[in-house]
Amino acid sequence: MTAPLPPKPDPRPDRVSLWRYFRLFRADILSAQPARLYRAWMAEFRTPFFRSFLCNDPALVARVLKERPMDFPKSDRVREGLAPLLRDSVFLTNGETWLRQRRIIDPAFEGGRLRDTFPAMWEAGQACVTRLSTKISPEPIEIEAETSHAAADVIFRTLFSIPIEDATASAVFHEFRTHQNASPVVNLGALLPLPRWFPRFHSRATKRTAARIRALIERLTAARAAEIAAGTAPDDLATKIMTTPDPVTGACFGTSEMVDQVAIFFLAGHETSASALAWSLYLLAQNPDWQDRIASEAETVIGEEIPSFSILNRLKLSRAVFREAMRLYPPVPMFVREARCPETFRERPVPKGAQVVISPWHLHRHERIWHNPDGFDPARWDSENGKEAQRCAYIPFSTGPRVCPGAGFAMAEGPLLLSLLTRAFRFETVAGAVPVPVAHLTVRGKDGIRLRLSPREGALPPRA
Ligand code: HEM
């Protein structure tokens, strides 16, 4: 029996009024787009308030992200939606400030340091297996909530050496949920290119939850600063980032700037991984043959070796599945830049200030680039077409100098957790519960992703 195609949102009709477009856009940016964007190299949207250019041409994507990124900075409009929480975080800054912040942050995520985070990732994976073992029942479970919990646990353990059960960690996790519900602009991925004169009210609830989250994070960073001063700090990502001076100016992050960075690590680092992991599990549930192959790979690799960073190299199938899940459901489906000066894109003039939209969602399913663009095929990465498309049209972590600093971290965490979960459980789809992908802060199932969970026969208990 052939597996059904992975779910894809219905596109909107080709022509709609501006008003209808705004309404669709507010509801969900994925289904607000016409089907032609899966075939077009570029699309221009003209409204009375802004001009926007969606770029699918790999040469244009490379120009914007890799060749001249300083001429296409992040738009201030993105900043406005996220500012109450993220202030001067590296995700929002531009120019000199951004360069300085990356000089301090990047070393914490480099190869050697990544290796050091492995034990914390492993423990978070084991904790997730134990938690899910208590939830086995004939009733389906909502898997996104579980992967969110697990990914938040990974972040707290690797950043601050505390598990999600820690009182402050768990308070931050729950406040983030409340914040997202209170903050529709954040839920839209802050992509709505509203006109500049449009007033952007942050509800009192948004400001309140943002302030509470920042106060909690401040408590964590202040405690860590004291431990660093006393020489008792654990050797984790927070210590590394707080003690790394900028090689150019010699200055470390100040307290408030460190709070900004922790807020974005938490937000960017847990929502994204949670989304990729949840879709990976759904795709495996749709494709039981692949699920069995991942389980057997995990059994061989994890069963044989003392858990260490080197097992990740051997989780090849798991990595291919995780990569394929992020092709079909890129956690960050679109991002926006602004043209700093007049440009020409595919012989069309692009005015200064125009929005430049890069859409992994469309690029990853582009009909003129990928064979079988909407199908689930983790073996594609070994094919000629898969290799070529990966090189020019696969950007789940963006690319160029502004590439996600957590990419290596996520590519360690994702396949590891996927393998541990698949080794312990069997995941099955639920009749009539096909998740519709929508873009919240990341790509999620409209009503969550429900799966049925049962123990995998012969699975070993979690290993310490
Ligand atoms: C599957 C997991 C992940 C995906 C798909 C992902 C994707 C992305 C993408 C597409 C961007 C660029 C957004 C833009 O330019 O507007 C980004 C930026 C960023 N990500 Fe990730 N990310 C993931 C995990 C992580 C993790 C684990 C961390 C940290 C612990 C992290 C931290 C960041 C930060 C700090 C930025 C801002 C970088 C900058 O603007 O210079 N991400 N991520």
XYZ file of C-alpha atoms and ligand atoms in Angstrom:
507
model
C 0.000 0.000 0.000
C 1.435 3.425 -0.885
C 1.488 5.982 1.910
C -0.727 9.042 1.493
C 0.960 12.327 0.554
C 2.007 14.405 3.540
C -0.597 17.073 4.312
C -0.320 20.398 2.487
C -2.607 23.417 3.003
C -5.070 24.272 0.235
C -3.827 27.364 -1.608
C -6.033 30.407 -2.086
C -7.476 31.232 -5.527
C -5.087 33.100 -7.800
C -6.945 36.422 -7.648
C -8.463 37.836 -4.482
C -9.194 41.337 -3.267
C -6.612 43.077 -1.100
C -8.997 42.972 1.820
C -9.488 39.233 1.483
C -5.723 38.744 1.170
C -5.136 40.615 4.430
C -7.763 38.546 6.156
C -6.315 35.263 4.867
C -2.833 36.429 5.737
C -3.798 37.213 9.298
C -5.351 33.771 9.674
C -2.427 31.849 8.195
C 0.359 32.879 5.812
C 0.648 29.445 4.183
C -2.910 29.024 2.945
C -3.013 32.746 2.045
C -0.675 32.104 -0.904
C -1.675 31.024 -4.440
C -0.522 27.685 -5.915
C 1.537 29.439 -8.592
C 4.190 30.235 -5.981
C 5.256 26.582 -6.092
C 6.255 27.101 -9.736
C 7.262 30.790 -9.949
C 10.856 32.035 -9.677
C 9.642 35.292 -8.236
C 6.352 36.954 -7.356
C 5.643 40.596 -6.739
C 2.857 41.777 -4.435
C 1.782 45.376 -4.804
C -0.489 46.921 -2.247
C -1.143 50.587 -1.487
C 1.029 50.185 1.629
C 4.028 48.125 0.599
C 5.746 46.305 -2.243
C 6.932 42.848 -1.570
C 8.964 40.361 -3.633
C 8.919 36.661 -2.883
C 12.137 35.105 -4.211
C 12.295 31.457 -5.254
C 15.109 31.855 -7.745
C 18.160 30.275 -6.040
C 20.406 32.994 -7.521
C 18.267 35.702 -5.891
C 18.153 33.846 -2.563
C 21.955 33.616 -2.658
C 22.262 37.317 -3.486
C 20.063 38.386 -0.561
C 21.316 35.978 2.096
C 24.878 35.163 1.098
C 26.402 37.665 -1.282
C 25.097 41.030 -0.052
C 23.335 40.407 3.274
C 24.227 43.857 4.626
C 22.188 45.409 1.779
C 19.159 43.362 2.856
C 18.890 43.876 6.620
C 16.084 42.647 8.824
C 13.142 44.944 8.597
C 12.279 47.168 11.565
C 8.735 45.954 11.190
C 9.773 42.465 12.248
C 11.386 44.051 15.257
C 8.222 45.837 16.330
C 6.211 42.659 16.806
C 8.825 40.929 18.908
C 10.413 43.835 20.772
C 8.615 43.577 24.148
C 10.203 40.194 24.709
C 13.356 40.147 22.626
C 14.560 43.784 22.719
C 18.152 43.758 21.412
C 18.473 40.064 20.801
C 20.699 38.889 17.949
C 17.576 37.820 16.055
C 16.450 41.438 15.679
C 19.572 43.564 15.492
C 21.437 44.714 12.390
C 24.802 46.202 11.466
C 27.584 46.605 14.045
C 25.501 45.483 17.032
C 24.538 42.260 15.274
C 28.128 41.591 14.154
C 29.402 42.015 17.725
C 26.688 39.743 19.145
C 27.463 36.970 16.651
C 31.183 37.211 17.458
C 30.332 36.344 21.072
C 27.596 33.772 20.431
C 29.020 31.736 17.543
C 31.949 30.143 19.418
C 29.499 28.603 21.914
C 27.917 26.547 19.116
C 31.063 25.409 17.335
C 31.962 21.725 16.910
C 33.903 21.073 20.117
C 31.368 22.865 22.294
C 28.531 21.016 20.610
C 30.144 17.771 21.624
C 29.987 18.941 25.251
C 26.210 19.419 25.044
C 25.647 15.751 24.164
C 25.130 14.408 27.714
C 22.445 17.038 28.383
C 20.653 16.195 25.108
C 20.866 12.514 25.913
C 19.339 13.022 29.371
C 16.528 15.154 27.937
C 15.826 12.373 25.397
C 15.705 9.725 28.129
C 13.418 11.935 30.226
C 11.078 12.299 27.238
C 10.931 8.517 26.742
C 10.122 8.058 30.443
C 7.429 10.764 30.318
C 5.788 9.265 27.227
C 5.830 5.761 28.735
C 3.358 7.038 31.340
C 1.011 8.307 28.605
C 0.452 5.091 26.713
C -3.247 4.473 26.273
C -5.635 3.665 23.413
C -6.419 7.410 23.263
C -4.274 9.472 20.859
C -1.866 12.026 22.297
C -1.110 15.501 20.996
C 2.524 15.087 20.031
C 3.460 18.762 19.549
C 2.931 19.425 23.255
C 5.295 16.545 24.019
C 7.998 17.633 21.574
C 7.737 21.215 22.899
C 8.273 19.933 26.400
C 11.266 17.844 25.284
C 12.865 20.638 23.234
C 12.457 23.120 26.111
C 14.100 20.560 28.381
C 17.041 20.278 25.952
C 17.489 24.066 25.937
C 17.445 24.425 29.729
C 19.775 21.494 30.270
C 22.312 22.636 27.672
C 22.104 26.352 28.458
C 21.780 26.391 32.247
C 22.376 22.757 33.306
C 18.849 22.544 34.764
C 16.009 20.231 33.727
C 12.588 21.536 32.747
C 11.300 20.405 36.164
C 13.353 23.162 37.797
C 10.893 25.749 39.182
C 12.263 28.711 37.182
C 12.687 26.695 33.968
C 9.164 25.395 34.163
C 7.803 28.893 34.920
C 9.593 30.278 31.818
C 8.176 27.446 29.688
C 4.610 28.089 30.840
C 4.888 31.875 30.586
C 6.062 31.516 26.980
C 2.904 29.609 26.160
C 0.763 32.318 27.709
C 2.787 34.957 25.911
C 2.191 33.371 22.540
C -1.520 33.179 23.144
C -1.581 36.821 24.235
C 0.548 38.003 21.369
C -0.953 37.464 17.928
C 1.864 39.362 16.229
C 4.310 36.805 17.503
C 1.993 34.072 16.309
C 2.051 35.496 12.816
C 5.792 35.099 12.788
C 5.865 38.906 12.879
C 5.719 38.759 9.111
C 2.761 40.979 8.550
C 4.245 43.861 6.599
C 1.922 46.476 8.017
C 2.352 50.048 6.827
C 4.652 52.128 8.999
C 1.895 54.460 10.182
C -0.197 51.526 11.398
C -0.270 51.660 15.202
C 1.135 48.515 16.791
C -0.446 48.075 20.133
C 0.951 45.453 22.358
C -1.836 44.334 24.599
C -1.351 44.744 28.301
C -1.268 40.956 28.547
C 1.597 40.796 26.016
C 3.628 43.357 27.910
C 2.880 41.662 31.203
C 3.908 38.161 30.080
C 7.023 39.552 28.338
C 8.043 41.337 31.555
C 7.443 38.205 33.623
C 9.530 36.036 31.273
C 12.345 38.581 31.293
C 12.298 38.753 35.101
C 12.564 34.963 35.325
C 15.426 34.854 32.827
C 17.134 37.673 34.715
C 17.016 35.545 37.828
C 18.796 32.720 35.961
C 21.456 34.971 34.449
C 22.093 36.820 37.746
C 22.554 33.519 39.577
C 24.929 32.377 36.878
C 26.919 35.628 37.005
C 27.378 35.041 40.754
C 28.516 31.446 40.152
C 30.990 32.609 37.510
C 32.385 35.184 39.948
C 32.691 32.506 42.636
C 34.348 30.060 40.239
C 31.574 27.476 40.732
C 29.719 27.819 37.413
C 29.007 24.661 35.406
C 30.656 24.481 31.994
C 27.529 24.936 29.871
C 26.387 27.233 27.065
C 25.348 30.074 29.399
C 28.756 30.145 31.093
C 30.472 29.993 27.738
C 28.461 32.892 26.306
C 28.699 35.004 29.460
C 32.462 34.612 29.726
C 33.381 35.029 26.055
C 34.657 38.528 25.341
C 34.139 40.047 21.929
C 37.508 39.469 20.212
C 37.336 42.972 18.725
C 36.260 45.149 21.679
C 37.129 42.806 24.556
C 33.700 43.396 26.172
C 31.326 40.629 27.326
C 27.534 40.841 27.212
C 26.020 43.062 29.899
C 23.200 41.691 32.068
C 20.276 43.048 30.075
C 21.805 42.063 26.712
C 22.350 38.534 28.014
C 18.660 38.352 28.993
C 17.792 39.335 25.386
C 19.973 36.513 24.059
C 18.640 33.869 26.443
C 15.094 34.847 25.458
C 15.843 34.259 21.776
C 17.770 31.028 22.394
C 14.777 29.724 24.236
C 12.225 30.937 21.705
C 14.171 30.153 18.502
C 15.672 26.997 19.924
C 12.673 25.185 21.321
C 9.702 26.059 19.103
C 11.622 25.199 15.948
C 13.045 21.875 17.097
C 9.670 20.922 18.570
C 7.952 21.586 15.246
C 10.519 19.580 13.230
C 10.357 16.674 15.642
C 6.556 16.569 15.715
C 6.313 16.548 11.898
C 9.054 13.911 11.710
C 7.012 11.666 13.994
C 3.857 12.286 11.977
C 5.667 11.394 8.734
C 7.039 8.220 10.322
C 3.540 7.326 11.479
C 2.380 7.741 7.862
C 5.306 5.602 6.657
C 5.622 2.597 8.988
C 8.335 1.022 6.828
C 10.608 4.001 7.445
C 9.629 3.983 11.090
C 10.788 0.365 11.423
C 14.062 1.180 9.680
C 14.763 4.084 12.070
C 13.922 1.907 15.071
C 16.244 -0.821 13.897
C 19.066 1.663 13.150
C 18.593 3.125 16.642
C 18.619 -0.324 18.206
C 21.894 -1.176 16.480
C 23.686 2.113 17.078
C 22.414 3.000 20.530
C 22.278 -0.575 21.701
C 25.943 -1.204 20.872
C 27.752 1.895 21.955
C 28.242 3.775 25.171
C 26.237 6.886 24.458
C 28.559 9.567 23.161
C 28.529 12.290 20.565
C 30.004 9.917 17.980
C 26.771 7.880 17.756
C 25.215 10.813 15.915
C 27.323 10.098 12.842
C 25.835 6.645 12.692
C 22.169 7.729 12.898
C 22.135 8.236 9.135
C 18.544 7.242 8.383
C 17.254 9.270 11.270
C 19.127 12.300 9.971
C 17.719 11.774 6.473
C 14.169 11.631 7.862
C 14.657 14.707 10.033
C 16.065 16.572 7.026
C 13.136 15.481 4.872
C 10.662 16.580 7.559
C 12.256 20.031 7.557
C 12.030 20.131 3.774
C 8.306 19.462 3.820
C 7.609 21.447 7.002
C 10.372 24.028 7.426
C 9.863 25.213 11.027
C 10.511 28.834 9.959
C 8.447 28.871 6.760
C 9.237 32.427 5.617
C 11.410 35.311 6.629
C 11.635 38.906 5.523
C 14.392 41.324 4.625
C 14.241 44.902 3.415
C 15.958 46.313 0.311
C 18.256 49.071 1.609
C 18.714 50.571 -1.851
C 17.007 50.220 -5.253
C 17.680 46.804 -6.821
C 16.844 44.849 -9.962
C 15.453 41.339 -9.497
C 14.981 39.269 -12.655
C 14.938 42.456 -14.708
C 12.291 44.054 -12.542
C 12.954 47.187 -10.501
C 12.772 46.743 -6.737
C 12.326 50.042 -4.911
C 14.285 50.974 -1.800
C 12.375 49.801 1.287
C 10.618 46.914 -0.525
C 10.054 43.753 1.503
C 12.039 40.768 0.267
C 10.391 37.520 1.322
C 12.450 34.338 1.435
C 10.171 31.361 1.674
C 11.696 27.990 2.605
C 8.116 26.737 2.439
C 7.870 27.340 -1.321
C 11.524 26.796 -2.149
C 11.510 23.350 -0.513
C 8.481 22.243 -2.538
C 9.368 24.018 -5.756
C 8.056 22.012 -8.683
C 10.858 23.075 -11.031
C 13.619 22.163 -8.575
C 12.600 18.979 -6.730
C 11.520 15.606 -8.061
C 8.345 14.503 -6.269
C 8.239 17.813 -4.350
C 5.252 16.975 -2.129
C 6.205 13.354 -1.442
C 8.018 11.968 1.614
C 11.256 10.441 0.343
C 14.201 10.483 2.775
C 16.241 8.516 0.214
C 16.224 11.567 -2.072
C 19.282 13.001 -0.295
C 21.407 10.310 -1.985
C 20.012 11.025 -5.450
C 21.515 13.465 -7.959
C 18.419 15.659 -7.879
C 18.298 15.618 -4.074
C 21.959 16.602 -3.765
C 21.670 19.413 -6.288
C 18.414 20.722 -4.799
C 19.874 20.559 -1.298
C 22.781 22.703 -2.450
C 20.708 25.433 -4.056
C 17.208 25.288 -2.587
C 17.270 23.817 0.912
C 17.505 26.457 3.635
C 15.641 25.372 6.797
C 18.286 27.230 8.838
C 18.637 30.098 6.331
C 22.127 30.574 4.879
C 24.966 33.102 4.725
C 26.313 35.082 7.683
C 22.876 35.290 9.299
C 22.431 31.505 9.230
C 20.929 30.008 12.384
C 23.740 29.652 14.924
C 21.871 26.662 16.408
C 21.860 24.637 13.140
C 24.511 22.120 14.267
C 22.869 21.881 17.668
C 19.457 21.168 16.095
C 20.928 18.576 13.714
C 22.350 16.748 16.742
C 19.254 17.064 18.917
C 16.634 16.220 16.271
C 17.953 12.876 14.966
C 18.966 11.804 18.493
C 15.501 12.391 19.956
C 13.832 10.898 16.905
C 15.894 7.740 17.275
C 15.296 7.439 21.011
C 11.543 7.874 20.624
C 11.197 5.542 17.663
C 13.292 2.911 19.403
C 10.932 2.964 22.392
C 7.512 3.483 20.772
C 5.430 2.814 17.723
C 3.593 5.883 16.378
C 0.391 5.537 14.372
C -1.817 8.055 12.614
C -5.404 8.466 13.784
C -8.197 8.014 11.250
C -9.787 11.359 10.420
C -7.106 13.381 12.237
C -4.963 14.687 9.374
C -3.086 17.744 10.650
C -3.385 20.889 8.515
C -0.081 22.791 8.506
C -0.420 26.442 9.544
C 2.230 29.052 10.280
C 2.088 30.105 13.898
C 5.441 31.185 15.194
C 6.621 27.961 13.519
C 4.768 25.500 11.248
C 2.257 23.643 13.414
C -0.795 21.457 12.967
C -3.921 23.643 12.987
C -5.450 21.554 15.762
C -2.198 20.002 16.875
C -0.789 16.682 15.650
C -2.490 13.661 17.140
C -0.834 10.266 17.105
C -1.480 6.937 18.745
C 1.399 5.649 20.810
C 2.223 2.090 21.825
C 5.361 0.454 23.188
C 7.580 -1.069 20.525
C 7.928 -4.781 21.074
C 11.279 -5.714 22.526
C 12.180 -2.074 23.230
C 14.720 -1.658 25.993
C 14.019 0.638 28.940
C 15.707 4.084 28.809
C 19.447 3.846 29.416
C 21.172 6.064 31.942
C 15.129 22.727 13.883
C 15.586 23.740 14.586
C 15.847 25.137 14.074
C 15.474 25.739 12.897
C 14.710 25.118 11.740
C 15.969 27.101 12.936
C 15.820 28.012 11.908
C 16.304 29.311 11.929
C 16.186 30.247 10.840
C 15.512 29.984 9.496
C 16.784 31.410 11.228
C 16.903 32.683 10.410
C 15.668 33.528 10.568
C 15.787 34.869 9.877
O 16.809 35.182 9.279
O 14.824 35.635 9.966
C 17.263 31.201 12.583
C 17.913 32.158 13.315
C 18.316 31.962 14.617
N 18.267 30.786 15.336
Fe 17.571 29.019 14.707
N 16.605 27.303 14.132
C 16.568 26.130 14.850
C 17.132 25.909 16.090
C 17.819 26.837 16.830
C 18.468 26.577 18.101
C 18.518 25.216 18.790
C 18.980 27.773 18.531
C 19.759 28.096 19.782
C 19.889 27.352 20.822
C 18.659 28.773 17.515
C 18.992 30.106 17.595
C 18.807 31.015 16.582
C 19.225 32.420 16.672
C 19.894 33.076 17.874
C 18.917 33.010 15.433
C 19.164 34.458 14.999
C 20.461 34.541 14.207
C 20.722 35.875 13.563
O 19.791 36.575 13.175
O 21.924 36.212 13.426
N 17.962 28.158 16.501
N 16.981 29.911 12.980
